[in-house]
mmCIF file of C-alpha atoms in Angstrom:
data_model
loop_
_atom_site.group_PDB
_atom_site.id
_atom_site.type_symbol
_atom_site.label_atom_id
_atom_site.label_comp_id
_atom_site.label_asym_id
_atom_site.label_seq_id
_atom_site.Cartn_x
_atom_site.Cartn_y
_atom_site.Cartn_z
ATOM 1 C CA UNK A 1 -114.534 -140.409 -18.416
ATOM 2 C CA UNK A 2 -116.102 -139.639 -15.175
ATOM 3 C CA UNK A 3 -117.049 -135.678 -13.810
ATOM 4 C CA UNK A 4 -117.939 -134.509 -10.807
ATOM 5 C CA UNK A 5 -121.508 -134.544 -12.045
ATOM 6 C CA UNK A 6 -121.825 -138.325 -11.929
ATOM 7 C CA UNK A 7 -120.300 -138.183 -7.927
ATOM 8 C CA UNK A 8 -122.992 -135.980 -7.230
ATOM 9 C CA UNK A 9 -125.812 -137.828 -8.798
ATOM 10 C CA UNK A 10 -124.769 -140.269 -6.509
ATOM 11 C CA UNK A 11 -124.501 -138.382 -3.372
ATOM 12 C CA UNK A 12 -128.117 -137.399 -4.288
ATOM 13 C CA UNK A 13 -129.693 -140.294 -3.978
ATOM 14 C CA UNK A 14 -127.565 -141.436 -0.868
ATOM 15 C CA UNK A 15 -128.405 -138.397 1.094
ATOM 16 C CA UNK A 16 -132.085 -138.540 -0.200
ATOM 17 C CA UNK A 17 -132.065 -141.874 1.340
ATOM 18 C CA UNK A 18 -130.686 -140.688 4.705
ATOM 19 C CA UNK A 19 -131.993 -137.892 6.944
ATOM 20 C CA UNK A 20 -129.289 -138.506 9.212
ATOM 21 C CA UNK A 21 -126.869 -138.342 6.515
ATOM 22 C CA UNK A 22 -128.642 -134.938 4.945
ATOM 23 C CA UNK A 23 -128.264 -133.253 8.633
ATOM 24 C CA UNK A 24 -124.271 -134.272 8.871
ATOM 25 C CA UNK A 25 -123.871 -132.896 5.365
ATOM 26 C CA UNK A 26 -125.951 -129.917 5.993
ATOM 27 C CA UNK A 27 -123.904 -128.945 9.115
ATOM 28 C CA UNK A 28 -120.306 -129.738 7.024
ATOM 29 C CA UNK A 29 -121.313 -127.302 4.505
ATOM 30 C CA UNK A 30 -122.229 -124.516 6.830
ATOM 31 C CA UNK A 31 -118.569 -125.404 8.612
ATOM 32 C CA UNK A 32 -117.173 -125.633 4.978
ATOM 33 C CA UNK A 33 -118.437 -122.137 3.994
ATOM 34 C CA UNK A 34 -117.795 -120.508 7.584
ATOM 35 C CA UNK A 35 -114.181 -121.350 7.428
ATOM 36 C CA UNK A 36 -113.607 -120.596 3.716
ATOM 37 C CA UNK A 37 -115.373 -117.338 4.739
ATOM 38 C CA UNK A 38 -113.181 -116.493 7.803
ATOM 39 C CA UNK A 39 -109.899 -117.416 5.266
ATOM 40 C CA UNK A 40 -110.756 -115.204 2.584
ATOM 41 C CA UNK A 41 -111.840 -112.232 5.143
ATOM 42 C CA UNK A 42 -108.186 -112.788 7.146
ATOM 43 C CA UNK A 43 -106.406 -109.016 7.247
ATOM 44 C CA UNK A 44 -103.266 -110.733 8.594
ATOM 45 C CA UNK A 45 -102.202 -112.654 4.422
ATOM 46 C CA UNK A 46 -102.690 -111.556 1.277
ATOM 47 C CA UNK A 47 -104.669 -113.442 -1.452
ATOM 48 C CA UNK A 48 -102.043 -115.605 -2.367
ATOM 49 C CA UNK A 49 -101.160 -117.119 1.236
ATOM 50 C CA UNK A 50 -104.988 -117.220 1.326
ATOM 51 C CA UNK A 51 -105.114 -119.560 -1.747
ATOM 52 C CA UNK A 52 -102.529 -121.707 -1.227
ATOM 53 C CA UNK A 53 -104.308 -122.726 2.567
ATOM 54 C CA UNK A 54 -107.280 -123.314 0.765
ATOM 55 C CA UNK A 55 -106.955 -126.965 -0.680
ATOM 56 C CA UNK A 56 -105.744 -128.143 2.503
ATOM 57 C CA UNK A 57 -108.408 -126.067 4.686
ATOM 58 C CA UNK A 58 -110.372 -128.230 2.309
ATOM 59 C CA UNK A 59 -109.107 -131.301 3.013
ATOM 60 C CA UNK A 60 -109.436 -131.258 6.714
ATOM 61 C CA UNK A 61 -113.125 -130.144 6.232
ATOM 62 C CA UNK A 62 -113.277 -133.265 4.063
ATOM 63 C CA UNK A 63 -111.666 -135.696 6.562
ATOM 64 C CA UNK A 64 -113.741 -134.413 9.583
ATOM 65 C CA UNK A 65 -117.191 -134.907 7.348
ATOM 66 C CA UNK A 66 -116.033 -138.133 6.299
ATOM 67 C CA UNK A 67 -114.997 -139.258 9.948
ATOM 68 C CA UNK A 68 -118.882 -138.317 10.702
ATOM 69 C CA UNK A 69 -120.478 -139.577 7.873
ATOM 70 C CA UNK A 70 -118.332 -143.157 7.553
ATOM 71 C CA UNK A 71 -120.874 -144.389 9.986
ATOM 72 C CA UNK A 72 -124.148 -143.695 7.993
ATOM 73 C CA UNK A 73 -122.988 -145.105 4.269
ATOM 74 C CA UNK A 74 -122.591 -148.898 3.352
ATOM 75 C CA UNK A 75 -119.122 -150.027 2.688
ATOM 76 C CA UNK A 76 -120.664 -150.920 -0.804
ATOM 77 C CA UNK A 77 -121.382 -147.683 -1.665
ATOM 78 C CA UNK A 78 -118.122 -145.916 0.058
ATOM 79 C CA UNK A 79 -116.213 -148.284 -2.020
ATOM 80 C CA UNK A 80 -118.306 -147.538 -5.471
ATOM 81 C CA UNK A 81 -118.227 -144.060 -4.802
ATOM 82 C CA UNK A 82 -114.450 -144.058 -4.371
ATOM 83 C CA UNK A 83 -113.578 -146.266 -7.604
ATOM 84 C CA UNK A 84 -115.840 -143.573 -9.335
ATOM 85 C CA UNK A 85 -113.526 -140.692 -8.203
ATOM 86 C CA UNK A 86 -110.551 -142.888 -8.724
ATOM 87 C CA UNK A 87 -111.448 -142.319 -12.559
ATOM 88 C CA UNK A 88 -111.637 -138.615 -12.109
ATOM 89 C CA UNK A 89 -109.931 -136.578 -15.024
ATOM 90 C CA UNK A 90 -106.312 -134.839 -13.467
ATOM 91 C CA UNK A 91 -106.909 -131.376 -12.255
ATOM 92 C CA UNK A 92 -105.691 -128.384 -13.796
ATOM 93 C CA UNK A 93 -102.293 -127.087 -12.217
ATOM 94 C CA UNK A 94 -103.727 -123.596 -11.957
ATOM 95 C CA UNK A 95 -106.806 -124.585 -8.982
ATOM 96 C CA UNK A 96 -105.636 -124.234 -6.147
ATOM 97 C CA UNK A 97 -107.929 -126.321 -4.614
ATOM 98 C CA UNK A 98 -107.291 -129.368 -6.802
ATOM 99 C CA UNK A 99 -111.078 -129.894 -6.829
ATOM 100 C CA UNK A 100 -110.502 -133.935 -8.210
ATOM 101 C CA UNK A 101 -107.269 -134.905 -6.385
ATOM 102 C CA UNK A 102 -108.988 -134.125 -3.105
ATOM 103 C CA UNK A 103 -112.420 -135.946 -3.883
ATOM 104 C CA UNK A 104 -109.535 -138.935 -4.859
ATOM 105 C CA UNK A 105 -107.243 -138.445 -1.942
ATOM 106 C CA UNK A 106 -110.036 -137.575 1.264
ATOM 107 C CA UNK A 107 -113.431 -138.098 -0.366
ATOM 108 C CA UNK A 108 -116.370 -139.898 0.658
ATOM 109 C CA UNK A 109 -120.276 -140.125 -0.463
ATOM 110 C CA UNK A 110 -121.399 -136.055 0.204
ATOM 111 C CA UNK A 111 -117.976 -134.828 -0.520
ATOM 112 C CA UNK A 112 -118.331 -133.352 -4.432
ATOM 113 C CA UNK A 113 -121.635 -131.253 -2.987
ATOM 114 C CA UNK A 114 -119.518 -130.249 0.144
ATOM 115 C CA UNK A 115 -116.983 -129.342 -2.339
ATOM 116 C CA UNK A 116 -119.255 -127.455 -4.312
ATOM 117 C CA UNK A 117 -120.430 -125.420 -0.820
ATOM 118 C CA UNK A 118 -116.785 -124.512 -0.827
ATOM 119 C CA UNK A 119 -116.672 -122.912 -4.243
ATOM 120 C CA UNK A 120 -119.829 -120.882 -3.991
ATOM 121 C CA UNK A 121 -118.082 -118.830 -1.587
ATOM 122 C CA UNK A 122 -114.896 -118.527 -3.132
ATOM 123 C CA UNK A 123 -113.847 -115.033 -3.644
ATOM 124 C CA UNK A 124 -116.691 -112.610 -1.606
ATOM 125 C CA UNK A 125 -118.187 -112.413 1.759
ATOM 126 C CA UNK A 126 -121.396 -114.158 2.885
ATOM 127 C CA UNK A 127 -123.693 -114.057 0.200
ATOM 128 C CA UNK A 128 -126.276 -113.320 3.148
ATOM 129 C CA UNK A 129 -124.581 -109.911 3.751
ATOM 130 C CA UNK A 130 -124.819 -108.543 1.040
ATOM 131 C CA UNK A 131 -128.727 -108.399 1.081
ATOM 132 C CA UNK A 132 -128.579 -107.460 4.916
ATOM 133 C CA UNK A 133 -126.445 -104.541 3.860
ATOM 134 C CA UNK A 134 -128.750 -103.826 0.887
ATOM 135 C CA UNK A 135 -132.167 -104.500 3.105
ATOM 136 C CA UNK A 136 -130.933 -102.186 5.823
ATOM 137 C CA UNK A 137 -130.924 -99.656 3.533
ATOM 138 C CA UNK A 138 -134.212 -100.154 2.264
ATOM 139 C CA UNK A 139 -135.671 -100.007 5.246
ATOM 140 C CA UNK A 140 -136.675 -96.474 5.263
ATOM 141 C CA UNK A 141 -138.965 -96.953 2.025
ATOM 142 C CA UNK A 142 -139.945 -100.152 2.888
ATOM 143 C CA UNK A 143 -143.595 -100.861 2.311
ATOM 144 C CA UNK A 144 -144.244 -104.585 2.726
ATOM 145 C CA UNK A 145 -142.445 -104.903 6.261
ATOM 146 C CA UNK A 146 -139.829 -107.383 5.112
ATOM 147 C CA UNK A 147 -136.567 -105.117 5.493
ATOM 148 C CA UNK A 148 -137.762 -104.260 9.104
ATOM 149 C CA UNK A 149 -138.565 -107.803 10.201
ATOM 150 C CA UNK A 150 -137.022 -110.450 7.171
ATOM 151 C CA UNK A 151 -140.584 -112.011 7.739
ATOM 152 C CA UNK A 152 -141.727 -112.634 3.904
ATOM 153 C CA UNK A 153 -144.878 -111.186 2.561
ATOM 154 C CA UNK A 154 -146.846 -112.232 0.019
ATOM 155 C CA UNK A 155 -145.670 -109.291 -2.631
ATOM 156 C CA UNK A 156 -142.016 -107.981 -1.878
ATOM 157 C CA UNK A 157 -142.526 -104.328 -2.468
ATOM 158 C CA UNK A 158 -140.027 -102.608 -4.916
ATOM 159 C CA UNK A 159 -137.106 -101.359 -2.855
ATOM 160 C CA UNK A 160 -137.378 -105.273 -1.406
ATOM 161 C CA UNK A 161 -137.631 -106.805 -4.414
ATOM 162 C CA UNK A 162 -134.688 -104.597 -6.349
ATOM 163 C CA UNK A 163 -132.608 -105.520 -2.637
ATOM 164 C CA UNK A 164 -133.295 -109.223 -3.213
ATOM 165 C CA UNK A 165 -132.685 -109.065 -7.306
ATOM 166 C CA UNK A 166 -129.280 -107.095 -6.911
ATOM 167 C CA UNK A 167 -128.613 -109.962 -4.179
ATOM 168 C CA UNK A 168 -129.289 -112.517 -6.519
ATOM 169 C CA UNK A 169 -127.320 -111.499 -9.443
ATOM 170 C CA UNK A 170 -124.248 -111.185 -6.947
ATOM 171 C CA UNK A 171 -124.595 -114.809 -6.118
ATOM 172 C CA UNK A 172 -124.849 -115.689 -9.428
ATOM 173 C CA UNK A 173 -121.948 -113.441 -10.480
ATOM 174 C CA UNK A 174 -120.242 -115.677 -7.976
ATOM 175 C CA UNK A 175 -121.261 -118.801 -8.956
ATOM 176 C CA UNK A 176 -119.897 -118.315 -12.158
ATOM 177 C CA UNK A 177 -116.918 -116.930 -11.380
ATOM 178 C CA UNK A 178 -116.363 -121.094 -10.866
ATOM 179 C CA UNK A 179 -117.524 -121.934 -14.034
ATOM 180 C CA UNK A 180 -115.425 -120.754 -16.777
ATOM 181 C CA UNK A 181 -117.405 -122.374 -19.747
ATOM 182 C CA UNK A 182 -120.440 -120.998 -18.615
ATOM 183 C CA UNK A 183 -119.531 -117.839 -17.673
ATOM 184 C CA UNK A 184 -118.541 -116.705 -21.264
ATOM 185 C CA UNK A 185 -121.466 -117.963 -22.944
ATOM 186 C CA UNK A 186 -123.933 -116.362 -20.382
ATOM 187 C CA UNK A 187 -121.704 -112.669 -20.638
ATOM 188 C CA UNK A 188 -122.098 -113.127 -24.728
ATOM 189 C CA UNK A 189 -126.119 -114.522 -24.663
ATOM 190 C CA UNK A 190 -126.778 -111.569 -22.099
ATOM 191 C CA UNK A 191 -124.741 -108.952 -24.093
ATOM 192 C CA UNK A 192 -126.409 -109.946 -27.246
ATOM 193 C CA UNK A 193 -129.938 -110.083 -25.516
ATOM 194 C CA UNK A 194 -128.888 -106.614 -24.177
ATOM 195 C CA UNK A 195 -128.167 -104.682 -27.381
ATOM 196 C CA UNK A 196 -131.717 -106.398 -29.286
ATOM 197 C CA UNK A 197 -133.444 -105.510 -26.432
ATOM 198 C CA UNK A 198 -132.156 -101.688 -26.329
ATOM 199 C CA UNK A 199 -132.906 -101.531 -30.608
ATOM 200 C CA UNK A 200 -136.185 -102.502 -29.510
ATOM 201 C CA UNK A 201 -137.277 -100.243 -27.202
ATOM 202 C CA UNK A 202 -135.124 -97.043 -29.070
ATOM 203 C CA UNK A 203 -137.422 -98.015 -32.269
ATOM 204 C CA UNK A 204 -140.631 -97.703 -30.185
ATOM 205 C CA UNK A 205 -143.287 -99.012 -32.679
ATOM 206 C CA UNK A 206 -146.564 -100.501 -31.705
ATOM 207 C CA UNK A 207 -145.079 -104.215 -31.101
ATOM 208 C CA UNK A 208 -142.070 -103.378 -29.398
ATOM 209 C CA UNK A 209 -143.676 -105.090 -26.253
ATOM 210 C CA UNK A 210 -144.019 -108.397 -28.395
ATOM 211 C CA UNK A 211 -140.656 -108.334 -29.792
ATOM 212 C CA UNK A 212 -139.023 -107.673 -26.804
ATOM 213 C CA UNK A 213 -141.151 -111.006 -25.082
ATOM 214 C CA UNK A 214 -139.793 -112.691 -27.902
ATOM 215 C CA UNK A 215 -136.163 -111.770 -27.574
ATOM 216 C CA UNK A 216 -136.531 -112.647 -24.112
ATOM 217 C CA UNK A 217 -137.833 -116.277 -24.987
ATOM 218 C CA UNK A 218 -135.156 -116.507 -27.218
ATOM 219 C CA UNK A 219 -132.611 -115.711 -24.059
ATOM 220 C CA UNK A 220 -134.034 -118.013 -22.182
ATOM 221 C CA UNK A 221 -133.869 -120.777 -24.408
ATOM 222 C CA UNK A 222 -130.175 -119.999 -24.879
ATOM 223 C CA UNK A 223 -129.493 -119.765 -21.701
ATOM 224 C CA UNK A 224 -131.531 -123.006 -21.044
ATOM 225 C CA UNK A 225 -128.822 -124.509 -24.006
ATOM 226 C CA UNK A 226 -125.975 -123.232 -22.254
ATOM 227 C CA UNK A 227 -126.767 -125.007 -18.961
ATOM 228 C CA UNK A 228 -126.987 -127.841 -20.282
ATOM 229 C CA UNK A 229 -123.683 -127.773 -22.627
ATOM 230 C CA UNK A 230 -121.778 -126.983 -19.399
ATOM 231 C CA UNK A 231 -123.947 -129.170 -16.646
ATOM 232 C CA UNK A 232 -120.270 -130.654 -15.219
ATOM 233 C CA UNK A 233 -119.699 -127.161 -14.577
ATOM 234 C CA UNK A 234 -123.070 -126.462 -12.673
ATOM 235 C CA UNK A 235 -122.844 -129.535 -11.110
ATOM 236 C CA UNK A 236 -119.815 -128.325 -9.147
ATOM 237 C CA UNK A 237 -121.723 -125.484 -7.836
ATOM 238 C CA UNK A 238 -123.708 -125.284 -4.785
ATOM 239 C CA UNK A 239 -127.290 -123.402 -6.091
ATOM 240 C CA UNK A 240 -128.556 -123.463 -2.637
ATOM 241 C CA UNK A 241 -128.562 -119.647 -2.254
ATOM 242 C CA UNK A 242 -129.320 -119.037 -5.746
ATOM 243 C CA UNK A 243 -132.449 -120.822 -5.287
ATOM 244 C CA UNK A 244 -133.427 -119.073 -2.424
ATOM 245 C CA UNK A 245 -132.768 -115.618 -3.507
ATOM 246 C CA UNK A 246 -134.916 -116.634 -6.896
ATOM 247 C CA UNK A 247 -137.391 -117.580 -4.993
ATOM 248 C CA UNK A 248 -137.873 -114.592 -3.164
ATOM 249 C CA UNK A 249 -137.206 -112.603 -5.884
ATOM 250 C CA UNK A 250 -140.757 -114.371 -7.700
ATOM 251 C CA UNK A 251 -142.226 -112.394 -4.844
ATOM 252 C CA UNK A 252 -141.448 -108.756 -6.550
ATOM 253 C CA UNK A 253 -144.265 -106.297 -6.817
ATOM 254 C CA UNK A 254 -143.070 -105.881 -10.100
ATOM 255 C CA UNK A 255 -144.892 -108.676 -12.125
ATOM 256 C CA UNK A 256 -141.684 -108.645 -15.312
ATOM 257 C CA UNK A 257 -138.718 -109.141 -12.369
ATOM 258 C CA UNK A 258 -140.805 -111.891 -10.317
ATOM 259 C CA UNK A 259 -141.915 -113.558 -13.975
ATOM 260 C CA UNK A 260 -138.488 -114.357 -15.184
ATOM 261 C CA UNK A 261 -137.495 -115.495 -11.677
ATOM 262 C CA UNK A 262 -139.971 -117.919 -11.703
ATOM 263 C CA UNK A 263 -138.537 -119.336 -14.455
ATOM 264 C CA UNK A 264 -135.489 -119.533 -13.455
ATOM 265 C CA UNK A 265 -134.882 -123.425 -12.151
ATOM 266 C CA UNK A 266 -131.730 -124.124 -12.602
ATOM 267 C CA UNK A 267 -130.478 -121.875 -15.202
ATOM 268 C CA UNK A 268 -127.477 -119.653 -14.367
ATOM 269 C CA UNK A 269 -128.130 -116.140 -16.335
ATOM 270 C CA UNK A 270 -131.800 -116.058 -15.425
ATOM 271 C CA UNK A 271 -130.458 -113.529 -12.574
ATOM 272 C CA UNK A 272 -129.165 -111.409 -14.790
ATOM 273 C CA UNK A 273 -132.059 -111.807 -17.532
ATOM 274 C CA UNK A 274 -134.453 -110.667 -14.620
ATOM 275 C CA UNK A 275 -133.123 -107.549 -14.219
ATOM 276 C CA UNK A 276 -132.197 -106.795 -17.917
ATOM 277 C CA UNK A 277 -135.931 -107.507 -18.413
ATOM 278 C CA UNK A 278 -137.110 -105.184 -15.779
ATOM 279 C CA UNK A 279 -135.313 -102.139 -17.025
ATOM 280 C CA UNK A 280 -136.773 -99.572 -18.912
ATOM 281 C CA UNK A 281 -140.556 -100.948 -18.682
ATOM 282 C CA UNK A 282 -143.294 -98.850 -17.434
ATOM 283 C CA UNK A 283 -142.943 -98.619 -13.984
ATOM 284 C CA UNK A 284 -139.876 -100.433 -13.780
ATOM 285 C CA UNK A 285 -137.337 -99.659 -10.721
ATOM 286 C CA UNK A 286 -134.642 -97.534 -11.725
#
C-alpha cells in the first residue's frame, strides 16, 4: 500500500532537480503556513469553525501551488505522481484535513511536503515567536550578542542557548502532536530515560557520569528505533524548523545541550533528550 512517505520521496528528487520548482514550493509553504497561522489565531470562531475551514483552506493552497507549479513538472511525472496518490490508504474520519483525499482530489508533485508545512503549524503560533518572545527576554543577560542583534556567534551563551533549546522542544512538541505513533513511544522512551537518569545521579557513586552517558546512548538508540518504526509518520512532517533550531542549539556554551543536538538528524525526541541531558550537570542551566 502506498504512504505519504513514498509521494514525498518523489517530490524530493523532482524539486532537487528543479530550482525553479524548489522557489515555487518554497514560497507555497510560507503562504501555506501564513494562512493556517492567521486561521488558527482568528478571535472572531472558535476551534471548531477553525477546523472545519481547514481542509478546504488547504485545498485552495493546493490548487493555487499546483496552477504554478503545472508548468515546471513533465506530464509523465504529474501523471505517476497522481496514480501513486490514487493508491493512497482512506483517511481517518476524525482529520479534519483529510490529509490523503486532498493529495487524491487537488494534488500535484510538491503537494505531500506542502501538506506537511501545513501540519507543522497546526495548533500554536509561529514557531519563530516563540524564541523572539523568549530572546527578548534574554536580552538583558545576554553575553554573546545574539538576543540583541539575531546575528549568530560562534558559542550561543547560556541564556541564548536555554532560549533556543526551550524553542526547540516546542517545535518538536508540535511536530508530534501530528504524529500519534510517535508521540507515545518518544513520551514512554523519555519518561523511562528520565527516571534511570534521576536513580543515577540520587545514587552519586564514582561512575555515575558513565552510567548516565550510557543511559543516554541507550535513549538515543531508542529513539533512533522509534523513528524509524514510524518514518510514514515523520515523513508527513515538515522538519524545516526543527532543523534549524537544532542547529543553533549545537551552538550552546554548554558542551552536554549542544552535544546531543548535534546528534540529533532526524530523530524526533532528541529535543527533549537535550535538555533532559543538560539538567542537573555541573554547571548546567537551571
Amino acid at each position: 500500500m502506498t504512504s505519504v512517505r513514498d509521494l514525498v520521496a518523489r517530490e524530493e528528487r523532482l524539486l532537487a532537480a528543479s530550482r525553479q520548482l524548489r522557489g515555487i514550493h518554497a514560497d507555497a509553504v510560507q503562504r501555506a503556513r501564513a494562512a493556517v497561522i492567521a486561521l488558527q489565531q482568528d478571535g472572531g470562531i472558535d476551534i471548531d469553525e477553525a477546523e472545519a475551514r481547514l481542509g478546504p483552506l488547504c485545498a485552495e493552497l493546493l490548487d493555487d501551488y499546483a496552477s504554478r507549479a503545472a508548468a515546471l513538472v513533465a506530464e509523465q511525472d504529474i501523471r505517476a505522481w497522481r496514480e501513486l496518490a490514487s493508491t493512497l490508504p482512506s483517511d481517518s474520519p476524525f482529520d479534519p484535513v483529510r490529509t490523503n483525499d486532498l493529495l487524491r482530489a487537488h494534488g500535484t508533485p510538491g503537494a505531500a511536503r506542502l501538506l506537511a508545512a501545513v501540519e507543522s503549524v497546526r495548533g500554536g503560533a509561529a514557531p519563530s515567536d516563540d524564541l523572539d518572545r523568549s530572546l527578548a527576554a534574554a536580552a538583558g543577560r545576554c553575553v554573546c550578542g545574539y538576543a540583541k542583534t539575531r546575528v549568530v556567534p560562534k558559542r550561543l551563551c547560556q541564556p541564548c542557548a536555554t532560549a533556543v533549546a526551550t524553542a526547540w522542544e516546542a517545535e518538536e512538541q508540535r511536530l508530534l502532536q501530528g504524529a500519534s505513533g510517535l508521540r507515545a513511544e518518544t513520551v514512554r522512551i523519555l519518561d523511562e530515560a528520565r527516571s534511570a537518569i534521576a536513580k543515577a545521579r540520587a545514587i552519586g557513586t564514582d561512575d555515575a557520569y558513565s552510567t548516565e552517558e550510557a543511559l543516554l546512548f541507550k535513549t538515543r538508540r531508542a529513539l533512533a528505533r522509534a523513528n524509524r518504526r514510524h518514518r510514514d509518520e515523520v515523513s508527513r512532517l515538515d522538519l524545516t524548523r526543527w532543523r534549524e533550531l537544532a542547529a543553533l542549539t549545537a551552538r550552546a556554551s554548554m558542551p552536554t545541550m549542544a552535544g546531543e543536538a548535534r546528534r540529533a538528524r532526524r530523530r524526533l525526541g532528541m529535543a527533549q533528550l537535550s535538555r533532559l541531558a543538560l539538567r542537573g550537570r555541573p554547571g548546567a542551566a537551571r
